[in-house]
CSV table of N, CA and C in Angstrom, one decimal:
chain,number,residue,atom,x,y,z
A,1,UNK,N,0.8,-1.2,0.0
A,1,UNK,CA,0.0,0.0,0.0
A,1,UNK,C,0.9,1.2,0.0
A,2,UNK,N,0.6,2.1,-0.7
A,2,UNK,CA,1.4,3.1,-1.0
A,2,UNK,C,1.3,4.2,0.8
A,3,UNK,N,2.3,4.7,1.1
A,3,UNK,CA,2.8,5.7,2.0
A,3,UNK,C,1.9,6.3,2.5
A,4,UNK,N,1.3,7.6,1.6
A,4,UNK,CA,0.4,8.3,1.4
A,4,UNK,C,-0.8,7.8,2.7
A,5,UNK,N,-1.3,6.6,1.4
A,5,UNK,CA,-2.4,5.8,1.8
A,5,UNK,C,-2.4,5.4,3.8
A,6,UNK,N,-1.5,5.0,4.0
A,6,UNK,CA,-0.7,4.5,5.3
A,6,UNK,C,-1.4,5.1,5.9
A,7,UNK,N,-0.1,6.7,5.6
A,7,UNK,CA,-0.2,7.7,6.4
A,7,UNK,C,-1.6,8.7,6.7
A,8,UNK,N,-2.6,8.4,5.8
A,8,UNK,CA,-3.7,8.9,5.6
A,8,UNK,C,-4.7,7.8,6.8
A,9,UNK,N,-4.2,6.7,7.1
A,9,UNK,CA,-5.1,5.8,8.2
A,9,UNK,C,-5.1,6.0,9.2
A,10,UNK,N,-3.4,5.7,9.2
A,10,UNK,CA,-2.8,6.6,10.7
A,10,UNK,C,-3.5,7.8,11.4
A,11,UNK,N,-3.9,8.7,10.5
A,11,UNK,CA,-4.1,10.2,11.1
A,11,UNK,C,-5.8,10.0,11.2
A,12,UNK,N,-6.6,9.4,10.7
A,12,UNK,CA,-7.6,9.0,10.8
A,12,UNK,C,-8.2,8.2,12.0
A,13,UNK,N,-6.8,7.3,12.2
A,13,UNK,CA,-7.1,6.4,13.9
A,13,UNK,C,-7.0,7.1,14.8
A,14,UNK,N,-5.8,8.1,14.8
A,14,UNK,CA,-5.5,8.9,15.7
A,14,UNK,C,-6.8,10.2,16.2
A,15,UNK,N,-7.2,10.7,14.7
A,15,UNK,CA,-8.6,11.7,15.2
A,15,UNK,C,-9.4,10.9,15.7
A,16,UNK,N,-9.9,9.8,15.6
A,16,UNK,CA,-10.9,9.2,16.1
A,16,UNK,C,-10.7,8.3,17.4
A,17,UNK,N,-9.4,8.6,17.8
A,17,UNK,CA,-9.4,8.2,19.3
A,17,UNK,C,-8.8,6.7,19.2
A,18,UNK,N,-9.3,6.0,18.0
A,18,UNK,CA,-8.5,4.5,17.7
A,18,UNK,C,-7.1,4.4,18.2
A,19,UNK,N,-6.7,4.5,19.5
A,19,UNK,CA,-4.9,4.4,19.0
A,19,UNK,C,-4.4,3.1,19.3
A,20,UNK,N,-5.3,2.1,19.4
A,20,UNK,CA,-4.6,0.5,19.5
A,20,UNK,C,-4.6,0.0,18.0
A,21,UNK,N,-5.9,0.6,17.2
A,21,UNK,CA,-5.9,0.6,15.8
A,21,UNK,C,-4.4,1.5,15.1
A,22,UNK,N,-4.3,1.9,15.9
A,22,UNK,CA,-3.4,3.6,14.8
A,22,UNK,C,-1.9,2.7,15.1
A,23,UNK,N,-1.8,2.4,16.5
A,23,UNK,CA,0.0,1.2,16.9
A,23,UNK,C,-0.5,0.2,16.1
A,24,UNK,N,-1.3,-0.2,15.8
A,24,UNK,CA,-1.1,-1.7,15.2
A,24,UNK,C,-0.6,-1.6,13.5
A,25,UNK,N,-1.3,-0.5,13.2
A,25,UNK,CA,-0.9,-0.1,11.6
A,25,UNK,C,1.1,0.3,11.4
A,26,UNK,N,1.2,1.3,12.4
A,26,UNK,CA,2.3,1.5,12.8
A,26,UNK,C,3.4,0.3,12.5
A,27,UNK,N,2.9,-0.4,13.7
A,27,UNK,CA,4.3,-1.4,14.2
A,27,UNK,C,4.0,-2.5,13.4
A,28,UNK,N,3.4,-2.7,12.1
A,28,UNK,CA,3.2,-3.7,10.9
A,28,UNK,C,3.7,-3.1,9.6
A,29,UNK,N,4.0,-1.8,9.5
A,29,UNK,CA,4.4,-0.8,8.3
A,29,UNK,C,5.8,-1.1,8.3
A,30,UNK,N,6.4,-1.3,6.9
A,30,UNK,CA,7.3,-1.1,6.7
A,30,UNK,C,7.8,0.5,7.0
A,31,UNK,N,9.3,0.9,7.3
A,31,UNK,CA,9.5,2.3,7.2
A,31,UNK,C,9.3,3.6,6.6
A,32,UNK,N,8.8,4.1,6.7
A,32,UNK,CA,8.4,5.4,6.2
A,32,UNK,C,8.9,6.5,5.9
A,33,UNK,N,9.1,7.1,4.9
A,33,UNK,CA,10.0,8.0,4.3
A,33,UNK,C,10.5,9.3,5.5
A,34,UNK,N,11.7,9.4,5.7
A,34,UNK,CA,12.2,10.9,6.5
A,34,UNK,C,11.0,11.9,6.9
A,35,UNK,N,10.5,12.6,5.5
A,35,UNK,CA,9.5,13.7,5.4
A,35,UNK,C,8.4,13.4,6.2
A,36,UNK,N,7.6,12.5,6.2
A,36,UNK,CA,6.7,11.7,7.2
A,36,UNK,C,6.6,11.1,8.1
A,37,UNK,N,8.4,11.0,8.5
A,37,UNK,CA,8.3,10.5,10.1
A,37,UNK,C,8.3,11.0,11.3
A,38,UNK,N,8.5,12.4,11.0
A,38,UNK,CA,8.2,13.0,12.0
A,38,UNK,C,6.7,13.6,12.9
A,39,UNK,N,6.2,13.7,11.9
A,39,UNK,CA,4.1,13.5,11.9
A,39,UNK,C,3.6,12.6,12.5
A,40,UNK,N,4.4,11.3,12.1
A,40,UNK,CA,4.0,10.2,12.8
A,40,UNK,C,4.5,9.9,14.0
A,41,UNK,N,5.7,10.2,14.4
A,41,UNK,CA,6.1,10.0,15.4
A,41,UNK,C,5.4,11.3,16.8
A,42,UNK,N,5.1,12.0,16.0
A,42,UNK,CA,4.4,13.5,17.1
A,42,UNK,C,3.2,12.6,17.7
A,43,UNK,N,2.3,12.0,16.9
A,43,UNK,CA,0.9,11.4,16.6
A,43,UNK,C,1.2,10.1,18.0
A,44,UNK,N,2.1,9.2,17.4
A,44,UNK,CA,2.1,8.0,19.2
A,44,UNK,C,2.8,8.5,20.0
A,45,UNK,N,3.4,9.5,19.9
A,45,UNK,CA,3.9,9.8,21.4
A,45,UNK,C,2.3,10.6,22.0
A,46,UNK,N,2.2,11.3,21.3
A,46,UNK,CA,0.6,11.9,22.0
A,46,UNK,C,-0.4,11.5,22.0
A,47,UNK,N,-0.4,10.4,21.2
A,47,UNK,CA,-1.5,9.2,21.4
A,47,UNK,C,-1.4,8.3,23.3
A,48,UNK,N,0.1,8.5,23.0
A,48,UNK,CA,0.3,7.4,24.8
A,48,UNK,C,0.4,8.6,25.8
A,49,UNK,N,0.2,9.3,25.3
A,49,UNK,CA,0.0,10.8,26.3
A,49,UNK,C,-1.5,11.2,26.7
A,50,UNK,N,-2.1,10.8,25.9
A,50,UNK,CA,-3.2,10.8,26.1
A,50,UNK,C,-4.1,9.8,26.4
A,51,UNK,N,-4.0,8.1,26.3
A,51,UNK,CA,-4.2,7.3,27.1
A,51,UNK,C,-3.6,7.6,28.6
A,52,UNK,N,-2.2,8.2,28.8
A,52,UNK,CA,-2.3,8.0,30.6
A,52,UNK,C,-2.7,8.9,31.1
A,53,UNK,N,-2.9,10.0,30.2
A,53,UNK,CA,-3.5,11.2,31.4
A,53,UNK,C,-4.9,10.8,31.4
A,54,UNK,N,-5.6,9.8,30.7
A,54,UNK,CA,-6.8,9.4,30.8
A,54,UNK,C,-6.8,8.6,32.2
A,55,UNK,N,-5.8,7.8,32.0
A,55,UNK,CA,-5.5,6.2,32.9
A,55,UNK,C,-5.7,7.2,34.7
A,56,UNK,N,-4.5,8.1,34.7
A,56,UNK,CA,-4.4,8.8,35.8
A,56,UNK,C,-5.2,9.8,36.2
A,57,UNK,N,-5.6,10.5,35.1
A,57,UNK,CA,-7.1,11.7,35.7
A,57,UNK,C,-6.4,12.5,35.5
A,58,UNK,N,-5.5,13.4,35.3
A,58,UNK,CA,-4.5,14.3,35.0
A,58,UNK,C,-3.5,14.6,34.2
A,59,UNK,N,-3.1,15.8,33.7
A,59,UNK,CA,-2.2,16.4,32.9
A,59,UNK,C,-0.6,15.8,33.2
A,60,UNK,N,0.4,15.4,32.5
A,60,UNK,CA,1.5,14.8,32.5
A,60,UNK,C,2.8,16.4,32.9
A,61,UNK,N,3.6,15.8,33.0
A,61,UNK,CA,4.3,16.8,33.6
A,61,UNK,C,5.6,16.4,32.7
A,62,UNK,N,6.7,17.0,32.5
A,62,UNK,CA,8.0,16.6,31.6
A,62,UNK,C,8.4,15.1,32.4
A,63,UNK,N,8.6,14.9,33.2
A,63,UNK,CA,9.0,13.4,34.2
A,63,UNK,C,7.9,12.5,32.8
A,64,UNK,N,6.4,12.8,33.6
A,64,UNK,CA,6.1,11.7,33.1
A,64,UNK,C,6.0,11.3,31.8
A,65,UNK,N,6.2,12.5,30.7
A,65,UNK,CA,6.0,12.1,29.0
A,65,UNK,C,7.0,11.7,28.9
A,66,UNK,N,8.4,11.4,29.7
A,66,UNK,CA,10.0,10.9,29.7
A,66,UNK,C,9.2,9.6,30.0
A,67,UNK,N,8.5,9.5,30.5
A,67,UNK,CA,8.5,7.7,31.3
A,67,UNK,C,7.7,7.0,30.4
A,68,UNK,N,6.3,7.7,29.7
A,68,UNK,CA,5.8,7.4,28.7
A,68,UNK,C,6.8,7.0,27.3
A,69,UNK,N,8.0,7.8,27.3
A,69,UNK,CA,8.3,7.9,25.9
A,69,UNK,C,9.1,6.4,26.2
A,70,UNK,N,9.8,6.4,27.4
A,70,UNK,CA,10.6,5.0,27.8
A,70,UNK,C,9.9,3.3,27.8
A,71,UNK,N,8.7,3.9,27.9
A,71,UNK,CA,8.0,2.5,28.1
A,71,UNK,C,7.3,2.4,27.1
A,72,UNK,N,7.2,3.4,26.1
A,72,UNK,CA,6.2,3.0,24.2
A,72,UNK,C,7.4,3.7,23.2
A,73,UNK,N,8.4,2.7,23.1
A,73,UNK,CA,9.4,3.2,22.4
A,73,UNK,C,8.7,3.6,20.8
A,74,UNK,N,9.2,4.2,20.2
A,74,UNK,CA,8.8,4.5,18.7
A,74,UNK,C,8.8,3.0,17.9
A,75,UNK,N,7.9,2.8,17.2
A,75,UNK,CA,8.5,1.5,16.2
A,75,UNK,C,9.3,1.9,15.3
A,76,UNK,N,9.8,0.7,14.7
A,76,UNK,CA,11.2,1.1,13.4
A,76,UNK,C,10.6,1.5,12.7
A,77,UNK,N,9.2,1.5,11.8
A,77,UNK,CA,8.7,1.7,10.7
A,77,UNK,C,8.8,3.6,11.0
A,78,UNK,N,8.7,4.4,12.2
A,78,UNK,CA,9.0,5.5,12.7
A,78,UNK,C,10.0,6.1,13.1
A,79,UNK,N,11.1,5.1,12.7
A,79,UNK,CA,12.4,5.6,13.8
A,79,UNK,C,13.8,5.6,12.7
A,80,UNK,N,14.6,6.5,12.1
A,80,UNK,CA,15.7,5.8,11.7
A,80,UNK,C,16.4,5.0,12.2
Protein backbone atom coordinates (compact mmCIF):
# COMPACT_ATOMS: atom_id res chain seq x y z
CA UNK A 1 0.00 0.00 0.00
CA UNK A 2 1.36 3.10 -0.96
CA UNK A 3 2.77 5.72 1.97
CA UNK A 4 0.43 8.26 1.39
CA UNK A 5 -2.35 5.82 1.84
CA UNK A 6 -0.72 4.50 5.27
CA UNK A 7 -0.22 7.69 6.35
CA UNK A 8 -3.69 8.87 5.58
CA UNK A 9 -5.10 5.76 8.22
CA UNK A 10 -2.81 6.59 10.71
CA UNK A 11 -4.14 10.18 11.05
CA UNK A 12 -7.60 9.02 10.76
CA UNK A 13 -7.10 6.43 13.87
CA UNK A 14 -5.52 8.92 15.75
CA UNK A 15 -8.56 11.74 15.16
CA UNK A 16 -10.89 9.23 16.14
CA UNK A 17 -9.43 8.21 19.35
CA UNK A 18 -8.55 4.47 17.70
CA UNK A 19 -4.89 4.41 19.00
CA UNK A 20 -4.55 0.53 19.49
CA UNK A 21 -5.93 0.55 15.76
CA UNK A 22 -3.44 3.61 14.80
CA UNK A 23 -0.02 1.16 16.89
CA UNK A 24 -1.10 -1.67 15.19
CA UNK A 25 -0.91 -0.11 11.63
CA UNK A 26 2.30 1.47 12.75
CA UNK A 27 4.31 -1.37 14.19
CA UNK A 28 3.18 -3.69 10.90
CA UNK A 29 4.36 -0.81 8.28
CA UNK A 30 7.32 -1.06 6.73
CA UNK A 31 9.54 2.27 7.19
CA UNK A 32 8.35 5.44 6.23
CA UNK A 33 10.00 7.99 4.31
CA UNK A 34 12.24 10.92 6.50
CA UNK A 35 9.52 13.68 5.37
CA UNK A 36 6.65 11.72 7.23
CA UNK A 37 8.25 10.52 10.07
CA UNK A 38 8.22 13.05 12.00
CA UNK A 39 4.07 13.48 11.92
CA UNK A 40 4.04 10.15 12.83
CA UNK A 41 6.12 9.98 15.38
CA UNK A 42 4.36 13.46 17.09
CA UNK A 43 0.92 11.42 16.59
CA UNK A 44 2.14 8.02 19.15
CA UNK A 45 3.88 9.82 21.43
CA UNK A 46 0.55 11.91 22.02
CA UNK A 47 -1.51 9.24 21.41
CA UNK A 48 0.33 7.44 24.77
CA UNK A 49 -0.02 10.77 26.27
CA UNK A 50 -3.19 10.81 26.06
CA UNK A 51 -4.20 7.28 27.10
CA UNK A 52 -2.32 8.05 30.59
CA UNK A 53 -3.50 11.20 31.42
CA UNK A 54 -6.83 9.39 30.83
CA UNK A 55 -5.47 6.18 32.93
CA UNK A 56 -4.40 8.83 35.81
CA UNK A 57 -7.10 11.69 35.74
CA UNK A 58 -4.48 14.31 35.02
CA UNK A 59 -2.23 16.40 32.88
CA UNK A 60 1.51 14.82 32.54
CA UNK A 61 4.27 16.77 33.60
CA UNK A 62 7.99 16.64 31.58
CA UNK A 63 9.03 13.43 34.24
CA UNK A 64 6.09 11.70 33.07
CA UNK A 65 6.00 12.11 29.03
CA UNK A 66 9.98 10.86 29.67
CA UNK A 67 8.47 7.72 31.33
CA UNK A 68 5.81 7.38 28.75
CA UNK A 69 8.35 7.86 25.90
CA UNK A 70 10.55 4.95 27.85
CA UNK A 71 7.98 2.52 28.10
CA UNK A 72 6.25 2.98 24.17
CA UNK A 73 9.37 3.25 22.38
CA UNK A 74 8.77 4.45 18.75
CA UNK A 75 8.50 1.54 16.16
CA UNK A 76 11.15 1.09 13.43
CA UNK A 77 8.75 1.70 10.71
CA UNK A 78 8.98 5.55 12.70
CA UNK A 79 12.44 5.61 13.80
CA UNK A 80 15.70 5.78 11.72
Amino acid sequence: MHEAVVAARVLTKFQMGNFNEMYAILESSRRFSDQIQPMLQKMWMEAHYIETEQIQGSQLGPVDKYRVGKKHPLPPAIWK
